Amino acid sequence: DWTPSGSRNLLMELKVAWLCSRAAGDVFDAEALVRAVTVDAARIAGWDAQLGTIEPGKLADLIVLDDRVGDVYE
């Protein structure tokens, strides 16, 4: 796998996207970035019936993070 930023994983890629967005005048907020790699990506790929949101019967990978910011998307 390779990404234009050279990030090792999706969380690092999201950080790069967030930093680029901020540098460009806050083009995307944190929620828009999270949606881009979850529900929006699943819908675009045509896989939204199986993944993209946390719902009964759907596939899911979860990561639980400590809330230190207050905004669940940040």
Short mmCIF file of N, CA, C and O in Angstrom, two decimals:
data_model
loop_
_atom_site.label_atom_id
_atom_site.label_comp_id
_atom_site.label_asym_id
_atom_site.label_seq_id
_atom_site.Cartn_x
_atom_site.Cartn_y
_atom_site.Cartn_z
N ASP A 1 0.83 -1.18 0.00
CA ASP A 1 0.00 0.00 0.00
C ASP A 1 0.88 1.24 0.00
O ASP A 1 1.93 1.28 0.62
N TRP A 2 0.38 2.26 -0.69
CA TRP A 2 1.10 3.52 -0.72
C TRP A 2 0.10 4.65 -0.78
O TRP A 2 -0.93 4.55 -1.44
N THR A 3 0.38 5.72 -0.11
CA THR A 3 -0.46 6.91 -0.17
C THR A 3 0.41 8.08 -0.58
O THR A 3 1.62 8.08 -0.36
N PRO A 4 -0.17 9.10 -1.19
CA PRO A 4 0.62 10.25 -1.61
C PRO A 4 1.41 10.92 -0.48
O PRO A 4 2.50 11.43 -0.70
N SER A 5 0.89 10.87 0.73
CA SER A 5 1.58 11.50 1.85
C SER A 5 2.66 10.60 2.44
O SER A 5 3.48 11.05 3.22
N GLY A 6 2.63 9.31 2.11
CA GLY A 6 3.58 8.37 2.69
C GLY A 6 3.16 7.86 4.06
O GLY A 6 3.93 7.20 4.74
N SER A 7 1.91 8.16 4.46
CA SER A 7 1.42 7.71 5.77
C SER A 7 1.37 6.19 5.83
O SER A 7 1.09 5.54 4.84
N ARG A 8 1.58 5.66 7.03
CA ARG A 8 1.58 4.21 7.22
C ARG A 8 0.19 3.62 7.41
O ARG A 8 -0.01 2.43 7.25
N ASN A 9 -0.79 4.46 7.80
CA ASN A 9 -2.13 3.93 8.05
C ASN A 9 -3.17 5.03 7.86
O ASN A 9 -2.84 6.20 7.65
N LEU A 10 -4.42 4.66 7.95
CA LEU A 10 -5.51 5.58 7.70
C LEU A 10 -5.56 6.73 8.71
O LEU A 10 -5.84 7.87 8.33
N LEU A 11 -5.29 6.46 9.97
CA LEU A 11 -5.31 7.55 10.96
C LEU A 11 -4.24 8.59 10.66
O LEU A 11 -4.48 9.79 10.78
N MET A 12 -3.07 8.14 10.24
CA MET A 12 -2.02 9.09 9.88
C MET A 12 -2.42 9.86 8.61
O MET A 12 -2.14 11.05 8.49
N GLU A 13 -3.06 9.19 7.68
CA GLU A 13 -3.53 9.84 6.46
C GLU A 13 -4.58 10.90 6.78
O GLU A 13 -4.58 11.99 6.20
N LEU A 14 -5.47 10.60 7.72
CA LEU A 14 -6.46 11.59 8.14
C LEU A 14 -5.78 12.79 8.79
O LEU A 14 -6.22 13.93 8.60
N LYS A 15 -4.73 12.57 9.54
CA LYS A 15 -4.01 13.69 10.15
C LYS A 15 -3.41 14.58 9.07
O LYS A 15 -3.50 15.81 9.15
N VAL A 16 -2.83 13.99 8.05
CA VAL A 16 -2.26 14.77 6.94
C VAL A 16 -3.37 15.56 6.24
O VAL A 16 -3.21 16.75 5.95
N ALA A 17 -4.51 14.92 5.99
CA ALA A 17 -5.62 15.60 5.34
C ALA A 17 -6.12 16.76 6.20
O ALA A 17 -6.42 17.85 5.69
N TRP A 18 -6.21 16.56 7.51
CA TRP A 18 -6.65 17.61 8.43
C TRP A 18 -5.66 18.78 8.42
O TRP A 18 -6.07 19.94 8.36
N LEU A 19 -4.36 18.48 8.46
CA LEU A 19 -3.35 19.54 8.43
C LEU A 19 -3.40 20.31 7.11
O LEU A 19 -3.30 21.54 7.10
N CYS A 20 -3.57 19.61 6.00
CA CYS A 20 -3.68 20.28 4.70
C CYS A 20 -4.93 21.13 4.63
O CYS A 20 -4.91 22.25 4.09
N SER A 21 -6.03 20.63 5.17
CA SER A 21 -7.27 21.39 5.20
C SER A 21 -7.11 22.67 6.00
O SER A 21 -7.53 23.75 5.58
N ARG A 22 -6.47 22.56 7.15
CA ARG A 22 -6.24 23.75 7.99
C ARG A 22 -5.36 24.76 7.27
O ARG A 22 -5.63 25.96 7.31
N ALA A 23 -4.32 24.26 6.62
CA ALA A 23 -3.41 25.16 5.91
C ALA A 23 -4.11 25.88 4.75
O ALA A 23 -3.73 27.00 4.38
N ALA A 24 -5.14 25.25 4.20
CA ALA A 24 -5.88 25.83 3.08
C ALA A 24 -7.09 26.65 3.55
O ALA A 24 -7.92 27.04 2.74
N GLY A 25 -7.18 26.89 4.85
CA GLY A 25 -8.28 27.70 5.37
C GLY A 25 -9.45 26.90 5.90
O GLY A 25 -10.60 27.33 5.79
N ASP A 26 -9.19 25.75 6.47
CA ASP A 26 -10.23 24.89 7.05
C ASP A 26 -11.28 24.49 6.01
O ASP A 26 -12.48 24.71 6.16
N VAL A 27 -10.80 23.87 4.95
CA VAL A 27 -11.68 23.41 3.86
C VAL A 27 -12.64 22.33 4.35
O VAL A 27 -13.81 22.33 4.00
N PHE A 28 -12.14 21.40 5.17
CA PHE A 28 -12.95 20.31 5.70
C PHE A 28 -12.90 20.33 7.22
O PHE A 28 -11.83 20.53 7.79
N ASP A 29 -14.03 20.09 7.85
CA ASP A 29 -14.00 19.94 9.31
C ASP A 29 -13.71 18.47 9.63
O ASP A 29 -13.68 17.62 8.74
N ALA A 30 -13.50 18.18 10.90
CA ALA A 30 -13.13 16.83 11.32
C ALA A 30 -14.20 15.81 10.97
O ALA A 30 -13.90 14.69 10.53
N GLU A 31 -15.47 16.18 11.11
CA GLU A 31 -16.54 15.23 10.77
C GLU A 31 -16.53 14.88 9.29
O GLU A 31 -16.70 13.71 8.92
N ALA A 32 -16.32 15.85 8.43
CA ALA A 32 -16.28 15.59 6.98
C ALA A 32 -15.14 14.63 6.63
O ALA A 32 -15.30 13.76 5.77
N LEU A 33 -14.00 14.78 7.28
CA LEU A 33 -12.88 13.88 7.03
C LEU A 33 -13.18 12.46 7.48
O LEU A 33 -12.88 11.49 6.78
N VAL A 34 -13.80 12.32 8.64
CA VAL A 34 -14.16 10.98 9.14
C VAL A 34 -15.18 10.34 8.21
O VAL A 34 -15.06 9.17 7.84
N ARG A 35 -16.18 11.10 7.79
CA ARG A 35 -17.19 10.56 6.87
C ARG A 35 -16.55 10.14 5.54
O ARG A 35 -16.98 9.16 4.93
N ALA A 36 -15.54 10.87 5.10
CA ALA A 36 -14.89 10.56 3.82
C ALA A 36 -14.28 9.16 3.80
O ALA A 36 -14.20 8.53 2.75
N VAL A 37 -13.85 8.68 4.96
CA VAL A 37 -13.20 7.36 5.01
C VAL A 37 -14.08 6.28 5.61
O VAL A 37 -13.64 5.16 5.82
N THR A 38 -15.35 6.63 5.90
CA THR A 38 -16.26 5.64 6.47
C THR A 38 -17.51 5.56 5.61
O THR A 38 -17.54 4.89 4.59
N VAL A 39 -18.56 6.25 6.01
CA VAL A 39 -19.86 6.14 5.35
C VAL A 39 -19.82 6.59 3.89
O VAL A 39 -20.42 5.95 3.01
N ASP A 40 -19.13 7.69 3.58
CA ASP A 40 -19.08 8.17 2.19
C ASP A 40 -18.30 7.20 1.30
O ASP A 40 -18.72 6.92 0.18
N ALA A 41 -17.18 6.70 1.80
CA ALA A 41 -16.38 5.76 1.01
C ALA A 41 -17.16 4.47 0.75
O ALA A 41 -17.14 3.94 -0.36
N ALA A 42 -17.87 3.97 1.75
CA ALA A 42 -18.67 2.75 1.57
C ALA A 42 -19.78 2.98 0.55
O ALA A 42 -20.04 2.13 -0.31
N ARG A 43 -20.43 4.14 0.62
CA ARG A 43 -21.51 4.45 -0.33
C ARG A 43 -20.98 4.54 -1.75
O ARG A 43 -21.55 3.97 -2.68
N ILE A 44 -19.87 5.22 -1.94
CA ILE A 44 -19.28 5.38 -3.27
C ILE A 44 -18.87 4.03 -3.85
O ILE A 44 -19.04 3.77 -5.04
N ALA A 45 -18.34 3.15 -3.00
CA ALA A 45 -17.91 1.82 -3.46
C ALA A 45 -19.09 0.86 -3.65
O ALA A 45 -18.92 -0.22 -4.19
N GLY A 46 -20.28 1.28 -3.21
CA GLY A 46 -21.45 0.41 -3.31
C GLY A 46 -21.49 -0.65 -2.23
O GLY A 46 -22.17 -1.66 -2.38
N TRP A 47 -20.77 -0.44 -1.15
CA TRP A 47 -20.69 -1.41 -0.06
C TRP A 47 -21.43 -0.95 1.19
O TRP A 47 -21.28 -1.55 2.26
N ASP A 48 -22.22 0.10 1.08
CA ASP A 48 -22.85 0.67 2.27
C ASP A 48 -23.86 -0.25 2.95
O ASP A 48 -24.20 -0.04 4.10
N ALA A 49 -24.33 -1.30 2.26
CA ALA A 49 -25.21 -2.26 2.92
C ALA A 49 -24.43 -3.16 3.88
O ALA A 49 -25.00 -3.74 4.81
N GLN A 50 -23.11 -3.27 3.66
CA GLN A 50 -22.28 -4.15 4.48
C GLN A 50 -21.38 -3.42 5.46
O GLN A 50 -20.98 -3.97 6.47
N LEU A 51 -21.01 -2.18 5.16
CA LEU A 51 -20.08 -1.47 6.04
C LEU A 51 -20.21 0.04 5.87
O LEU A 51 -20.99 0.52 5.08
N GLY A 52 -19.46 0.78 6.65
CA GLY A 52 -19.46 2.23 6.58
C GLY A 52 -20.07 2.90 7.79
O GLY A 52 -19.75 4.03 8.12
N THR A 53 -20.98 2.20 8.46
CA THR A 53 -21.59 2.71 9.69
C THR A 53 -21.63 1.56 10.70
O THR A 53 -21.51 0.40 10.33
N ILE A 54 -21.82 1.91 11.95
CA ILE A 54 -21.90 0.90 13.00
C ILE A 54 -23.38 0.58 13.20
O ILE A 54 -24.13 1.36 13.78
N GLU A 55 -23.79 -0.57 12.65
CA GLU A 55 -25.17 -1.02 12.74
C GLU A 55 -25.20 -2.54 12.85
O GLU A 55 -24.28 -3.20 12.38
N PRO A 56 -26.26 -3.08 13.46
CA PRO A 56 -26.38 -4.54 13.55
C PRO A 56 -26.31 -5.18 12.16
O PRO A 56 -26.92 -4.69 11.21
N GLY A 57 -25.51 -6.24 12.05
CA GLY A 57 -25.40 -6.98 10.81
C GLY A 57 -24.33 -6.48 9.85
O GLY A 57 -24.05 -7.12 8.85
N LYS A 58 -23.73 -5.33 10.14
CA LYS A 58 -22.68 -4.80 9.27
C LYS A 58 -21.30 -5.19 9.80
O LYS A 58 -21.11 -5.44 10.99
N LEU A 59 -20.33 -5.26 8.89
CA LEU A 59 -18.95 -5.51 9.26
C LEU A 59 -18.37 -4.25 9.89
O LEU A 59 -18.73 -3.14 9.48
N ALA A 60 -17.47 -4.41 10.84
CA ALA A 60 -16.91 -3.22 11.49
C ALA A 60 -15.52 -3.50 12.03
O ALA A 60 -15.24 -4.56 12.54
N ASP A 61 -14.66 -2.51 11.89
CA ASP A 61 -13.39 -2.42 12.59
C ASP A 61 -13.53 -1.21 13.48
O ASP A 61 -13.91 -0.13 13.02
N LEU A 62 -13.25 -1.37 14.74
CA LEU A 62 -13.41 -0.27 15.67
C LEU A 62 -12.09 0.07 16.33
O LEU A 62 -11.27 -0.81 16.59
N ILE A 63 -11.92 1.33 16.60
CA ILE A 63 -10.81 1.79 17.43
C ILE A 63 -11.42 2.72 18.47
O ILE A 63 -12.25 3.56 18.14
N VAL A 64 -11.05 2.53 19.71
CA VAL A 64 -11.58 3.35 20.79
C VAL A 64 -10.46 4.26 21.27
O VAL A 64 -9.37 3.79 21.62
N LEU A 65 -10.73 5.56 21.26
CA LEU A 65 -9.74 6.55 21.65
C LEU A 65 -10.21 7.31 22.87
O LEU A 65 -11.40 7.51 23.07
N ASP A 66 -9.28 7.77 23.66
CA ASP A 66 -9.58 8.59 24.83
C ASP A 66 -9.99 9.98 24.36
O ASP A 66 -9.31 10.60 23.55
N ASP A 67 -11.11 10.48 24.85
CA ASP A 67 -11.59 11.81 24.48
C ASP A 67 -10.80 12.88 25.24
O ASP A 67 -10.90 13.01 26.43
N ARG A 68 -10.03 13.64 24.49
CA ARG A 68 -9.25 14.71 25.12
C ARG A 68 -9.59 16.07 24.53
O ARG A 68 -9.13 17.07 25.02
N VAL A 69 -10.36 16.10 23.47
CA VAL A 69 -10.65 17.35 22.78
C VAL A 69 -12.05 17.83 23.06
O VAL A 69 -12.29 19.03 23.16
N GLY A 70 -13.00 16.92 23.19
CA GLY A 70 -14.38 17.30 23.38
C GLY A 70 -15.21 17.07 22.13
O GLY A 70 -16.36 16.70 22.21
N ASP A 71 -14.65 17.27 20.95
CA ASP A 71 -15.32 16.99 19.68
C ASP A 71 -15.02 15.54 19.32
O ASP A 71 -13.87 15.18 19.11
N VAL A 72 -16.05 14.72 19.22
CA VAL A 72 -15.85 13.29 18.97
C VAL A 72 -15.13 13.03 17.64
O VAL A 72 -14.49 12.00 17.48
N TYR A 73 -15.23 13.92 16.69
CA TYR A 73 -14.59 13.72 15.39
C TYR A 73 -13.14 14.16 15.39
O TYR A 73 -12.33 13.66 14.63
N GLU A 74 -12.79 15.08 16.23
CA GLU A 74 -11.39 15.51 16.32
C GLU A 74 -10.59 14.49 17.09
O GLU A 74 -9.43 14.31 16.89
#
